[in-house]
PDB file of C-alpha atoms in Angstrom:
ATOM      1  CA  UNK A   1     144.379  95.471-232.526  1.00 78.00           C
ATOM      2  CA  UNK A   2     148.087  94.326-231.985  1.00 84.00           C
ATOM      3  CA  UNK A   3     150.329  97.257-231.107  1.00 90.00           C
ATOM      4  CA  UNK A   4     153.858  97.316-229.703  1.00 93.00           C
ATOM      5  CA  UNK A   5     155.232 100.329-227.634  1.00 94.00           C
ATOM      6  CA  UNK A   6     158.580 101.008-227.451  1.00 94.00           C
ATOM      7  CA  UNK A   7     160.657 103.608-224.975  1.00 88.00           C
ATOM      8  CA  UNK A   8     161.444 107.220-226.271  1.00 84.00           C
ATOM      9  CA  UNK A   9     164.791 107.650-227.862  1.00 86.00           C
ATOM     10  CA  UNK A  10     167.449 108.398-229.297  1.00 93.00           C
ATOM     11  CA  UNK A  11     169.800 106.317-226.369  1.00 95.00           C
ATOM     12  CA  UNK A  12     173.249 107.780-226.593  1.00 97.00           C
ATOM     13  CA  UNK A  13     175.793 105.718-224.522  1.00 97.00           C
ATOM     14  CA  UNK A  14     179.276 105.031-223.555  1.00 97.00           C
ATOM     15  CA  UNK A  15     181.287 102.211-224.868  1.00 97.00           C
ATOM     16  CA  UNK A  16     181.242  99.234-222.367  1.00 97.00           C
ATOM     17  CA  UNK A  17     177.664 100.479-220.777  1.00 97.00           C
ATOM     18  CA  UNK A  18     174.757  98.341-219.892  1.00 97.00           C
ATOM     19  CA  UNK A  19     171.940  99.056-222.101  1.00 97.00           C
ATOM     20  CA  UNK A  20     167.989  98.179-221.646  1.00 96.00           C
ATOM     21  CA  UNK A  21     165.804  99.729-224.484  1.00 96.00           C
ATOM     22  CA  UNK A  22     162.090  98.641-222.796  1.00 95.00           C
ATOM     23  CA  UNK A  23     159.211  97.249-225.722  1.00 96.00           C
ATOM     24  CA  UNK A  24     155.945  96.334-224.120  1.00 96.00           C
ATOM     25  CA  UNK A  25     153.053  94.857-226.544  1.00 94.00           C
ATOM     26  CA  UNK A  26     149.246  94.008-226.676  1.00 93.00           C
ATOM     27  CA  UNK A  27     148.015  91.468-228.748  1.00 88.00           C
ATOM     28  CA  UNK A  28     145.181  88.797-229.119  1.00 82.00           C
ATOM     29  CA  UNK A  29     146.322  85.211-228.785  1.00 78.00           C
ATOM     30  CA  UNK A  30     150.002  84.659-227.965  1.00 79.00           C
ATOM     31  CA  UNK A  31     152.057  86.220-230.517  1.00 86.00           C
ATOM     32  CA  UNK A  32     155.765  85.776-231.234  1.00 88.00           C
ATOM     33  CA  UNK A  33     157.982  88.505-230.012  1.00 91.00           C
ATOM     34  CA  UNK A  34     161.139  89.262-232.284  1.00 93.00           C
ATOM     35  CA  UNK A  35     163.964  92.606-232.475  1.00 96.00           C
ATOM     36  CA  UNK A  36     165.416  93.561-235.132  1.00 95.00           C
ATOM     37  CA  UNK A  37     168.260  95.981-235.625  1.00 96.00           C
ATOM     38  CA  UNK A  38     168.660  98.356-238.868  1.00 92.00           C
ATOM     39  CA  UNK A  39     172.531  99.653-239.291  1.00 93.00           C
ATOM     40  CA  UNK A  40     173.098 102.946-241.386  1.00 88.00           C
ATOM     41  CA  UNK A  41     171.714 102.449-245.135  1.00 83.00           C
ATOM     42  CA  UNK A  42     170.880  99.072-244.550  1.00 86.00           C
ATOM     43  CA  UNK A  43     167.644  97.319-244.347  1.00 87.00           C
ATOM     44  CA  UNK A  44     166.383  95.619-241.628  1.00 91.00           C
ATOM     45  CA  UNK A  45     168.103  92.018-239.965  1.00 92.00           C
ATOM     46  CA  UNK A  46     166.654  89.730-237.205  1.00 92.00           C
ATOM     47  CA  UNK A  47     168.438  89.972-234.381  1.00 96.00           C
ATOM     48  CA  UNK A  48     166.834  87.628-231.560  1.00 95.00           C
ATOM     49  CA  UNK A  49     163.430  85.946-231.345  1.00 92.00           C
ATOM     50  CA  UNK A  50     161.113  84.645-228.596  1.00 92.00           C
ATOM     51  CA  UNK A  51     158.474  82.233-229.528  1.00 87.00           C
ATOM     52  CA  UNK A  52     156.926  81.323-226.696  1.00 87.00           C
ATOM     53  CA  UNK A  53     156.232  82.764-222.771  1.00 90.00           C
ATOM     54  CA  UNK A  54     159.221  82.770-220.411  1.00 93.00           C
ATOM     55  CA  UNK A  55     161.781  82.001-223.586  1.00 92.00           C
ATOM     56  CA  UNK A  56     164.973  84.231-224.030  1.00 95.00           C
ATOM     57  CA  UNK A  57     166.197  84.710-227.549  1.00 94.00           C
ATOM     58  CA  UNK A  58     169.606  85.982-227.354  1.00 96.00           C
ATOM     59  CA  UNK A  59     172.536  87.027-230.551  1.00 96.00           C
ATOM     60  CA  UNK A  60     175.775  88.678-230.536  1.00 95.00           C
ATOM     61  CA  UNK A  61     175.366  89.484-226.528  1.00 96.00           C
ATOM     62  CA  UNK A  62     172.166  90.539-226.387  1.00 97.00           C
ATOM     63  CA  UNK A  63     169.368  89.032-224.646  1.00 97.00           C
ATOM     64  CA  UNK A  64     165.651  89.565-224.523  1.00 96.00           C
ATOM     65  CA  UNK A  65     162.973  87.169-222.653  1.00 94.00           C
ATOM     66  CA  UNK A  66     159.380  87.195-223.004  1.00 93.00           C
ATOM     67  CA  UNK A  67     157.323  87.842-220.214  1.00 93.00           C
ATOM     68  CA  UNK A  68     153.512  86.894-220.083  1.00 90.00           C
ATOM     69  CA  UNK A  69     152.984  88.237-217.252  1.00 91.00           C
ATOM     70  CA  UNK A  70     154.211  91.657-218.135  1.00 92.00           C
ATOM     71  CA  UNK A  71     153.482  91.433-221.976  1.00 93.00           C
ATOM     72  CA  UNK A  72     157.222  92.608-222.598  1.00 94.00           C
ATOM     73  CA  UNK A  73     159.937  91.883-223.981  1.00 95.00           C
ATOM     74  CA  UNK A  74     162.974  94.207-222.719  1.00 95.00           C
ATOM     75  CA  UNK A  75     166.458  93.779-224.830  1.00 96.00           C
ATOM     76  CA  UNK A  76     169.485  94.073-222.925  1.00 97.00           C
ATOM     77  CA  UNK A  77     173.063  94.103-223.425  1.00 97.00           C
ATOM     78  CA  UNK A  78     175.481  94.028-220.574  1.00 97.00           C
ATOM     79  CA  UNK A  79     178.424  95.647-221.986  1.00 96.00           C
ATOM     80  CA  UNK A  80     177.782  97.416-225.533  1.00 97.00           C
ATOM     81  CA  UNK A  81     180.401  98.352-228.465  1.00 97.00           C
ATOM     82  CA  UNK A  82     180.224 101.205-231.011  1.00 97.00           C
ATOM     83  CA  UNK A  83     179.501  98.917-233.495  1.00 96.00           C
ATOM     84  CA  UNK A  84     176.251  98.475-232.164  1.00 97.00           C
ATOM     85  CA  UNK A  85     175.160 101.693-232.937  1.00 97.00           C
ATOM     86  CA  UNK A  86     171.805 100.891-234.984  1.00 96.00           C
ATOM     87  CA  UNK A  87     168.129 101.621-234.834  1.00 94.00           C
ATOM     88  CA  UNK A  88     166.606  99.297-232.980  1.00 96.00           C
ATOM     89  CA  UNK A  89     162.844  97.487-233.831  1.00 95.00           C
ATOM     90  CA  UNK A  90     160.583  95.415-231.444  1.00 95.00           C
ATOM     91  CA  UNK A  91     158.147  93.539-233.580  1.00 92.00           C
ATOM     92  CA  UNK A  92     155.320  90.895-232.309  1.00 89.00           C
ATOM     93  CA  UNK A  93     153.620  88.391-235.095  1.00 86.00           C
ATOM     94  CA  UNK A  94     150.927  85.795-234.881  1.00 73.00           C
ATOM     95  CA  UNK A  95     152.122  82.663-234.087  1.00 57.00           C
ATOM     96  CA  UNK A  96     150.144  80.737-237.031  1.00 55.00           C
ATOM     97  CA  UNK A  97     147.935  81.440-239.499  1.00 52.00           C
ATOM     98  CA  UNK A  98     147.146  82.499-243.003  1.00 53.00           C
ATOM     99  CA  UNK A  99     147.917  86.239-241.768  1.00 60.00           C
ATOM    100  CA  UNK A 100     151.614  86.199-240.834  1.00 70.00           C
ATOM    101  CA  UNK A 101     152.596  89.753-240.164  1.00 79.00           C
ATOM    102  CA  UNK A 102     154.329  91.762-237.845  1.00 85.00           C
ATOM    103  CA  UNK A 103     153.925  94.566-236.205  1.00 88.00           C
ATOM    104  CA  UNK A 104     156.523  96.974-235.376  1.00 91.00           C
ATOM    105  CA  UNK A 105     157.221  99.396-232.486  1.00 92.00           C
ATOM    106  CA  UNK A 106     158.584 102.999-233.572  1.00 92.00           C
ATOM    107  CA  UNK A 107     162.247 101.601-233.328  1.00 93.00           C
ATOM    108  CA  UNK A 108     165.039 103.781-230.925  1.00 94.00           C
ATOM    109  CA  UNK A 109     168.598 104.971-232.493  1.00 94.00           C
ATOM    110  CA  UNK A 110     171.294 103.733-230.311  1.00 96.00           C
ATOM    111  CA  UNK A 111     174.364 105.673-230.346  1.00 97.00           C
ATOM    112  CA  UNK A 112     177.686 104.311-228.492  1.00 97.00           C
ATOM    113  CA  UNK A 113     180.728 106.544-228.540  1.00 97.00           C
ATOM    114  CA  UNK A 114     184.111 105.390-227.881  1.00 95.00           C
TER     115      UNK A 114
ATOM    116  CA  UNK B   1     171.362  83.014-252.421  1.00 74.00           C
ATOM    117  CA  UNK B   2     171.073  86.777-253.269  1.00 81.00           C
ATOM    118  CA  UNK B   3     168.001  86.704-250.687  1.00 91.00           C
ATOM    119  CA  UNK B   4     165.976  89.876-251.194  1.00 94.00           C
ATOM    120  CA  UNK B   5     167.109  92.145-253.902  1.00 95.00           C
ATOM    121  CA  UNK B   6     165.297  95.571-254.505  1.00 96.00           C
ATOM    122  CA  UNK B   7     165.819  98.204-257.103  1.00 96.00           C
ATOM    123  CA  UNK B   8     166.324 101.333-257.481  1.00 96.00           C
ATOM    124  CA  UNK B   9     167.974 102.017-254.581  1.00 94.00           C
ATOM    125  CA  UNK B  10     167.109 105.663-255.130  1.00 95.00           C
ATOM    126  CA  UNK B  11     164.826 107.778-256.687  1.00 96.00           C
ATOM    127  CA  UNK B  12     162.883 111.236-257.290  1.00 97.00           C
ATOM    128  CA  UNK B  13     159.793 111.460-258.873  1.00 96.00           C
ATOM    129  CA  UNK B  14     157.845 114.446-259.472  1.00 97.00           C
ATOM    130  CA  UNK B  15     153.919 114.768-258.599  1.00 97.00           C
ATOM    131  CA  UNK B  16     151.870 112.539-260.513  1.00 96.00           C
ATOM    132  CA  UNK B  17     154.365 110.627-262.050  1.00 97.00           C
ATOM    133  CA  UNK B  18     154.078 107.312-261.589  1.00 96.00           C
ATOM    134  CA  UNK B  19     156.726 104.136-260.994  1.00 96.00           C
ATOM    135  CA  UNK B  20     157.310 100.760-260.210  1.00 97.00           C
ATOM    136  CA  UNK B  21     159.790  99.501-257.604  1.00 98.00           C
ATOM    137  CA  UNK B  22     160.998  95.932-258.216  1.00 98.00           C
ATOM    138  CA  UNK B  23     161.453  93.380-255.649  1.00 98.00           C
ATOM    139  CA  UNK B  24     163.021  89.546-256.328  1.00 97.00           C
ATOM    140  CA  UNK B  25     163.556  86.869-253.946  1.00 96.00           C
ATOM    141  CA  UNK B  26     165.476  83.765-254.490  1.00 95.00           C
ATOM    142  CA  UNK B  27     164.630  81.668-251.253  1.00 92.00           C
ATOM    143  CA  UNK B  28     161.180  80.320-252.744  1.00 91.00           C
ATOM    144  CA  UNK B  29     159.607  82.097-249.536  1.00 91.00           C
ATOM    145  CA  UNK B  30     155.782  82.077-250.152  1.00 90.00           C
ATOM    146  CA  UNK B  31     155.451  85.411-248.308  1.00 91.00           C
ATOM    147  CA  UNK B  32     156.183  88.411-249.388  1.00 93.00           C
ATOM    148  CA  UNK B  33     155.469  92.349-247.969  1.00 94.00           C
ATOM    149  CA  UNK B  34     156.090  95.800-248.598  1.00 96.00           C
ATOM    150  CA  UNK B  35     156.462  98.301-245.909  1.00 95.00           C
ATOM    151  CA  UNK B  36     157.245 101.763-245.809  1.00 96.00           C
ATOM    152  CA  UNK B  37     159.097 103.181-242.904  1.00 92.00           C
ATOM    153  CA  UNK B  38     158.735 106.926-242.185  1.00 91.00           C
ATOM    154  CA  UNK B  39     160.791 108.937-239.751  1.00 81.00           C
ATOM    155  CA  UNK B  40     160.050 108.361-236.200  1.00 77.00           C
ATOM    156  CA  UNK B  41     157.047 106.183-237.328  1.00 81.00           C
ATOM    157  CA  UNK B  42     158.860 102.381-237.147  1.00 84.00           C
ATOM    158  CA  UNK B  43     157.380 100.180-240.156  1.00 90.00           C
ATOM    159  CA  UNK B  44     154.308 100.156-241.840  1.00 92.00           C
ATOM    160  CA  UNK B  45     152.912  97.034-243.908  1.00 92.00           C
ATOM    161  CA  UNK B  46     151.287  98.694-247.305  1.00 95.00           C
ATOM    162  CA  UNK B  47     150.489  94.875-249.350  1.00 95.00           C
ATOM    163  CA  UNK B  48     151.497  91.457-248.919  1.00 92.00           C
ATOM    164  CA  UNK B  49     151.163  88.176-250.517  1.00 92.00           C
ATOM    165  CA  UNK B  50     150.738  84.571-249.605  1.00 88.00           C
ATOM    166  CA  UNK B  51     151.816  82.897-252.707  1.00 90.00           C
ATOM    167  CA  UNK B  52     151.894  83.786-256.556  1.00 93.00           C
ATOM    168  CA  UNK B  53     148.550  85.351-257.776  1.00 94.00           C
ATOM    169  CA  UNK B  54     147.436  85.922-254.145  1.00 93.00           C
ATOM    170  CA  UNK B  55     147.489  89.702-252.131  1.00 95.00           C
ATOM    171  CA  UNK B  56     145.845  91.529-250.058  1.00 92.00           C
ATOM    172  CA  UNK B  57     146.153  95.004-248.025  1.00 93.00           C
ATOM    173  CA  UNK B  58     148.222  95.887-245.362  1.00 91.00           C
ATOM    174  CA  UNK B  59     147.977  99.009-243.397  1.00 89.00           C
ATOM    175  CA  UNK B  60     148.369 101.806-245.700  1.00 94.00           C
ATOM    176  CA  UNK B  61     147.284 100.481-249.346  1.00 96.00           C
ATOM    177  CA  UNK B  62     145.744 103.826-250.486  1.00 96.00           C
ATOM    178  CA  UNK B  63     147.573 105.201-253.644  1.00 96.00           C
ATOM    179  CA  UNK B  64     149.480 101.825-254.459  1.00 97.00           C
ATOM    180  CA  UNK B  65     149.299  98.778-256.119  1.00 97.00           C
ATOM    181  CA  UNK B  66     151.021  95.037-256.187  1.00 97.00           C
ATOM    182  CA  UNK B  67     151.106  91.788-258.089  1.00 96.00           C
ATOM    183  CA  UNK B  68     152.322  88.681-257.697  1.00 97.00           C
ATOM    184  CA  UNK B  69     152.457  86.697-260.609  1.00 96.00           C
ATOM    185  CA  UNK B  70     155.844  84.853-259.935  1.00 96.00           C
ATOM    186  CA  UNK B  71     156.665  83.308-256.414  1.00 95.00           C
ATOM    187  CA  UNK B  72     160.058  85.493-256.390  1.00 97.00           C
ATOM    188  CA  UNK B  73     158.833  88.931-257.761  1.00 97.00           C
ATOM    189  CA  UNK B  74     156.588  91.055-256.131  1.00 98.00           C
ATOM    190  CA  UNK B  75     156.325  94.892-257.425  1.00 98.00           C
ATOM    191  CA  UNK B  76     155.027  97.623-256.021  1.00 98.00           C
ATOM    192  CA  UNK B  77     153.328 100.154-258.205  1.00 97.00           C
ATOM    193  CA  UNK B  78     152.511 103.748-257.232  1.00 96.00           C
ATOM    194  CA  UNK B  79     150.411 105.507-259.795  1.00 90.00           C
ATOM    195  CA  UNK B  80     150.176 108.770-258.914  1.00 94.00           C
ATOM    196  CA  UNK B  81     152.807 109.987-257.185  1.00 95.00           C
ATOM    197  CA  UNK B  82     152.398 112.484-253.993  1.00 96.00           C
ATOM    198  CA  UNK B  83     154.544 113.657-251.461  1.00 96.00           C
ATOM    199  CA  UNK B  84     153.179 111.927-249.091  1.00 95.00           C
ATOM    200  CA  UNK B  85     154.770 108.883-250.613  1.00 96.00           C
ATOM    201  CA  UNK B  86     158.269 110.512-249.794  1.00 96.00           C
ATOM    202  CA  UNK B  87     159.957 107.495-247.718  1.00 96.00           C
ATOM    203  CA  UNK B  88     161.983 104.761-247.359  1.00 95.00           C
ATOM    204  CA  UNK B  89     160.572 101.464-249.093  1.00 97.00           C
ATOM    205  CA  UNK B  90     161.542  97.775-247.896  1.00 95.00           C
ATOM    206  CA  UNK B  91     160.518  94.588-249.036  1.00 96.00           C
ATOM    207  CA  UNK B  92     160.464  91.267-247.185  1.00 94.00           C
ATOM    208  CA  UNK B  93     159.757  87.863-248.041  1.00 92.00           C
ATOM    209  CA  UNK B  94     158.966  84.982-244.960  1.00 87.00           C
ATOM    210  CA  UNK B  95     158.499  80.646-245.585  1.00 81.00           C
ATOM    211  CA  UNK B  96     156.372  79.254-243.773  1.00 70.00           C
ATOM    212  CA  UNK B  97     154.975  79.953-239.972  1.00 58.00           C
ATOM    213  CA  UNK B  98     154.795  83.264-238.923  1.00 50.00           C
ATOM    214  CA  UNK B  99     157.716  82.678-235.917  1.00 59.00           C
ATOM    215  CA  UNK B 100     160.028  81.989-238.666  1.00 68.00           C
ATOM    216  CA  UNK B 101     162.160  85.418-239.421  1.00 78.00           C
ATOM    217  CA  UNK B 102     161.557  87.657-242.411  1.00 86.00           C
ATOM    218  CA  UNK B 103     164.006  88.700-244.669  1.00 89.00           C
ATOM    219  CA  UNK B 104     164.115  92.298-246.183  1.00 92.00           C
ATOM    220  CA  UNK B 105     165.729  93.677-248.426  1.00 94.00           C
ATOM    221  CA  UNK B 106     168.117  96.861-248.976  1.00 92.00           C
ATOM    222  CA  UNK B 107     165.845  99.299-249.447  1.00 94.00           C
ATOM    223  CA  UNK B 108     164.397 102.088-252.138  1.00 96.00           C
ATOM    224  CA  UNK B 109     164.525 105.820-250.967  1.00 95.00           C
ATOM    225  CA  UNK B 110     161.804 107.341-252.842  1.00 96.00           C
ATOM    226  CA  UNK B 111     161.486 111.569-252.921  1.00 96.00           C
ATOM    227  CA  UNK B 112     158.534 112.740-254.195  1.00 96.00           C
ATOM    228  CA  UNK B 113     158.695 117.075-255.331  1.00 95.00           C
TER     229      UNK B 113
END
């Protein structure tokens, strides 16, 4: 079945750092690739999507493209803020059909001190 | 639009008791999902529902139940309540394709003792 992996957490960085937090997938067909990040007490909000192979889907500075060829789909932020702090969620879901879920990775807690 | 509204936002049950946790959309998105996310464990989908009078099981179904009888409400029912069921609860509604983004709600933090 469709799974999504995502790296071991929690991340724990300074302000102004580059981050990468790594989200590889399997799926049948060619699925959509989204992230979404969850701030404390809050429920879940779409931060970037990538429909298609080779797009990049990028919000508020961050940027994640979607490679085939690699089946992942890394986000990356080049210089990140405390307010960023968040759990973050990789999430892949079938590009048509009756059937349209997603499937989410384990999510990884970001932590960005000043 | 209030998008996805959920209540309660909090609640402890003891074992066996039984509840309903509401969930209203104002979008007119056909979709609609519940999840339940655990520690450490990301999201997992326990119903969803294509359209009023339509659902069908997700991942983890066992000990819950939904209906759809409205294209903006979708409740989720647990019986029987066990501790097992101790987690966070979000509902979601989506419109149309599945590349389109889905939009969940707040949240209800169910204890079960």
């Amino acid at each position: 079945g469709d799974s999504v992996t995502q790296m071991e957490g929690p991340v724990t960085l300074s302000e102004e750092a580059f981050l990468t937090i790594n989200c590889t997938y399997t799926a049948t067909g060619y699925p959509s690739l989204f992230w979404y990040v969850q701030y404390p007490g809050e429920g879940l909000q779409l931060l970037l999507k990538a429909t298609k192979a080779d797009d990049k889907g990028s919000n508020k500075g961050f940027e994640a493209t979607y490679r085939n060829e690699t089946t992942s789909v890394h986000l990356e932020k080049g210089s990140v803020q405390v307010s960023d702090s968040a759990v973050y969620f990789c999430a892949l879901g079938l590009r048509s059909g009756a059937n349209s879920k997603l499937t989410f990775g384990k999510g990884i807690t970001l932590s960005v001190r000043p | 639009n209030a998008g996805v509204t959920q209540t309660p936002k909090f609640r402890i049950l003891k074992i066996g008791q039984s509840m309903t946790l509401q969930c209203t959309q104002d979008m007119n998105h056909n979709y609609m999902y519940w999840y339940r996310q655990d520690p450490g464990m990301g999201l997992k989908l326990i119903y969803y529902s294509v359209g009023a009078g339509i659902t069908d099981k997700g991942e983890v179904p066992n000990g819950y139940n939904v209906s759809r009888s409205t294209t903006e409400d979708f409740p989720l029912r647990l019986e029987l309540a066990a501790p097992s069921q101790t987690s966070v609860y979000f509902c979601a509604s989506l419109f149309g394709a599945s590349y389109n983004e889905q939009f969940f709600g707040p949240g209800t933090r169910l204890t079960v003792l």
